[in-house]
Each structure stands twice: as structure tokens, then as C-alpha cells.
Amino acid sequence: MHCPEFTVINYSAYDSSMNVYKKNFRGERLVSAYEFELYTDDCAGGIAINGMRYNAQKGCFSLTKPGQRQKMILPYKCYFFNIYTQDESLCDILDNLPEFGMLWGMDEAVNIFHEMLSAGPTALPENRMLIQGCVCRLLSLTRAMMP
């Protein structure tokens, strides 16, 4: 069995209402890693990927891929993780996932994110494997929707 190689750059929960700027503070930017967001509430905001706007809806996810242009449209709430990989098999899987879709198992996904957040930073060697396992479990919930 092939275990894909990737680095978790960061992960967290995001709530734009907690943002001190209280405005759409990020312009469009070029993405250099895979950026996954799971929306936790129906909100007026969302995300634009290569100019296509997707509304933040509870239970939906977005996946922005390296080389794509992304813009946050506030307000919204989400959990997110960003990963970097050059593993061809993992890139192939991620590149074939949709940019936006409904996640299967929202409650399970939220529990996985809570597990990640309670583990602490990936910089600690003892957390690295746990966090990578959580990312793989989350990605498997997106794959369940594919034919």
C-alpha cells in the first residue's frame, strides 16, 4: 500500500466575525498549495476560485489547487487545512476532486477537525502523524461522493 507523502502547512477554524478588520481584507491571490475549507454555517460569503463564486453553505467544502486564483468573500465560518505535496498519486486524487461540493459525514468531519485542533501544532513530531491521518480521513469523505 502506498502512503502518500505530504506536509500539512496549517489548519485551524476561521470565523470572519472574529476578524478585527471586519471587511473583505484579502484580494485575489495565486494559491501554491492545496487549500481545503469545510463551511460550518450558511453564510452570505463564500469563495471565488478562478473567478467562479461559491456560496458558503453548511456541510459544503471547497478545494483550491496550486496554480488557481482564490478570493475569500466574507462573511463565513469554516475549518480549513492547507497541504503541500509532490506525491504524484496524491496530486492526481486531489486534482480530480471538485472545487466545491457537499461533504459526506459533516458530523464526522467536524469531529476530525476537533481532533486536529486539540492535538496542537504539526511542528511537534508526535503530532505530525496524527494530523496527517486526520487529513487523509477528511479527504476520504470527499472521495465518497465521487463515482
CSV table of C-alpha atoms in Angstrom, one decimal, residues 40-140:
chain,number,residue,atom,x,y,z
A,40,THR,CA,-19.8,25.2,9.2
A,41,ASP,CA,-22.7,27.6,8.7
A,42,ASP,CA,-24.9,29.0,5.9
A,43,CYS,CA,-23.4,32.5,5.4
A,44,ALA,CA,-23.6,35.4,2.9
A,45,GLY,CA,-20.0,34.9,2.0
A,46,GLY,CA,-18.0,32.2,0.3
A,47,ILE,CA,-15.1,31.8,-2.0
A,48,ALA,CA,-14.2,32.6,-5.6
A,49,ILE,CA,-11.9,30.1,-7.4
A,50,ASN,CA,-10.6,31.3,-10.8
A,51,GLY,CA,-13.5,33.8,-10.9
A,52,MET,CA,-16.2,31.3,-10.1
A,53,ARG,CA,-18.1,32.2,-6.9
A,54,TYR,CA,-19.3,29.5,-4.5
A,55,ASN,CA,-21.6,30.4,-1.6
A,56,ALA,CA,-20.6,29.1,1.9
A,57,GLN,CA,-23.2,26.5,2.8
A,58,LYS,CA,-23.1,24.3,5.9
A,59,GLY,CA,-21.7,20.9,5.0
A,60,CYS,CA,-20.0,22.0,1.8
A,61,PHE,CA,-16.3,22.1,1.1
A,62,SER,CA,-14.0,24.0,-1.3
A,63,LEU,CA,-10.7,22.8,-2.6
A,64,THR,CA,-8.4,25.3,-4.2
A,65,LYS,CA,-5.5,23.8,-6.0
A,66,PRO,CA,-2.0,25.0,-6.8
A,67,GLY,CA,-2.0,27.5,-9.6
A,68,GLN,CA,-5.6,28.5,-9.1
A,69,ARG,CA,-6.6,32.0,-8.2
A,70,GLN,CA,-8.7,32.4,-5.0
A,71,LYS,CA,-10.5,35.2,-3.2
A,72,MET,CA,-12.3,35.0,0.2
A,73,ILE,CA,-15.7,36.6,0.2
A,74,LEU,CA,-16.7,37.5,3.8
A,75,PRO,CA,-18.5,36.7,6.0
A,76,TYR,CA,-18.2,33.0,6.6
A,77,LYS,CA,-17.1,30.3,9.1
A,78,CYS,CA,-15.1,27.3,8.3
A,79,TYR,CA,-12.5,24.7,9.3
A,80,PHE,CA,-9.5,24.5,7.0
A,81,PHE,CA,-6.2,22.9,6.2
A,82,ASN,CA,-3.5,23.5,3.7
A,83,ILE,CA,-1.2,20.8,2.4
A,84,TYR,CA,1.8,20.7,0.1
A,85,THR,CA,2.7,17.6,-1.8
A,86,GLN,CA,4.6,16.5,-4.9
A,87,ASP,CA,3.4,12.9,-4.5
A,88,GLU,CA,2.0,12.1,-8.0
A,89,SER,CA,-0.7,9.7,-6.8
A,90,LEU,CA,-2.0,12.2,-4.2
A,91,CYS,CA,-1.8,15.1,-6.7
A,92,ASP,CA,-3.8,13.0,-9.1
A,93,ILE,CA,-6.5,12.3,-6.5
A,94,LEU,CA,-6.7,16.0,-5.3
A,95,ASP,CA,-6.6,17.4,-8.9
A,96,ASN,CA,-9.6,15.2,-9.8
A,97,LEU,CA,-11.7,16.3,-6.8
A,98,PRO,CA,-14.3,19.1,-7.5
A,99,GLU,CA,-13.5,22.7,-6.4
A,100,PHE,CA,-16.8,22.8,-4.4
A,101,GLY,CA,-19.1,20.1,-3.2
A,102,MET,CA,-21.2,18.6,-0.4
A,103,LEU,CA,-19.2,16.6,2.1
A,104,TRP,CA,-20.4,13.2,3.3
A,105,GLY,CA,-20.4,12.9,7.0
A,106,MET,CA,-20.4,16.5,8.3
A,107,ASP,CA,-20.6,15.5,12.0
A,108,GLU,CA,-17.6,13.1,11.4
A,109,ALA,CA,-15.7,15.8,9.6
A,110,VAL,CA,-16.2,18.3,12.5
A,111,ASN,CA,-15.1,15.7,15.0
A,112,ILE,CA,-11.9,15.1,12.9
A,113,PHE,CA,-11.2,18.8,12.9
A,114,HIS,CA,-11.7,19.0,16.6
A,115,GLU,CA,-9.2,16.1,17.0
A,116,MET,CA,-6.7,18.1,14.9
A,117,LEU,CA,-7.2,21.3,16.8
A,118,SER,CA,-6.9,19.6,20.2
A,119,ALA,CA,-3.6,17.8,19.1
A,120,GLY,CA,-1.7,21.1,18.8
A,121,PRO,CA,0.9,22.2,16.1
A,122,THR,CA,2.3,19.8,13.5
A,123,ALA,CA,5.7,21.2,14.3
A,124,LEU,CA,5.8,18.7,17.2
A,125,PRO,CA,6.9,15.3,15.8
A,126,GLU,CA,4.4,13.4,18.0
A,127,ASN,CA,1.6,15.3,16.3
A,128,ARG,CA,2.6,15.1,12.7
A,129,MET,CA,1.4,11.6,12.0
A,130,LEU,CA,-1.9,12.2,13.9
A,131,ILE,CA,-2.6,15.4,11.9
A,132,GLN,CA,-1.7,13.7,8.6
A,133,GLY,CA,-4.1,10.8,9.4
A,134,CYS,CA,-6.8,13.3,10.1
A,135,VAL,CA,-6.3,15.0,6.7
A,136,CYS,CA,-6.5,11.6,5.0
A,137,ARG,CA,-9.7,10.8,6.8
A,138,LEU,CA,-11.2,14.2,5.8
A,139,LEU,CA,-10.2,13.7,2.2
A,140,SER,CA,-11.8,10.3,2.2
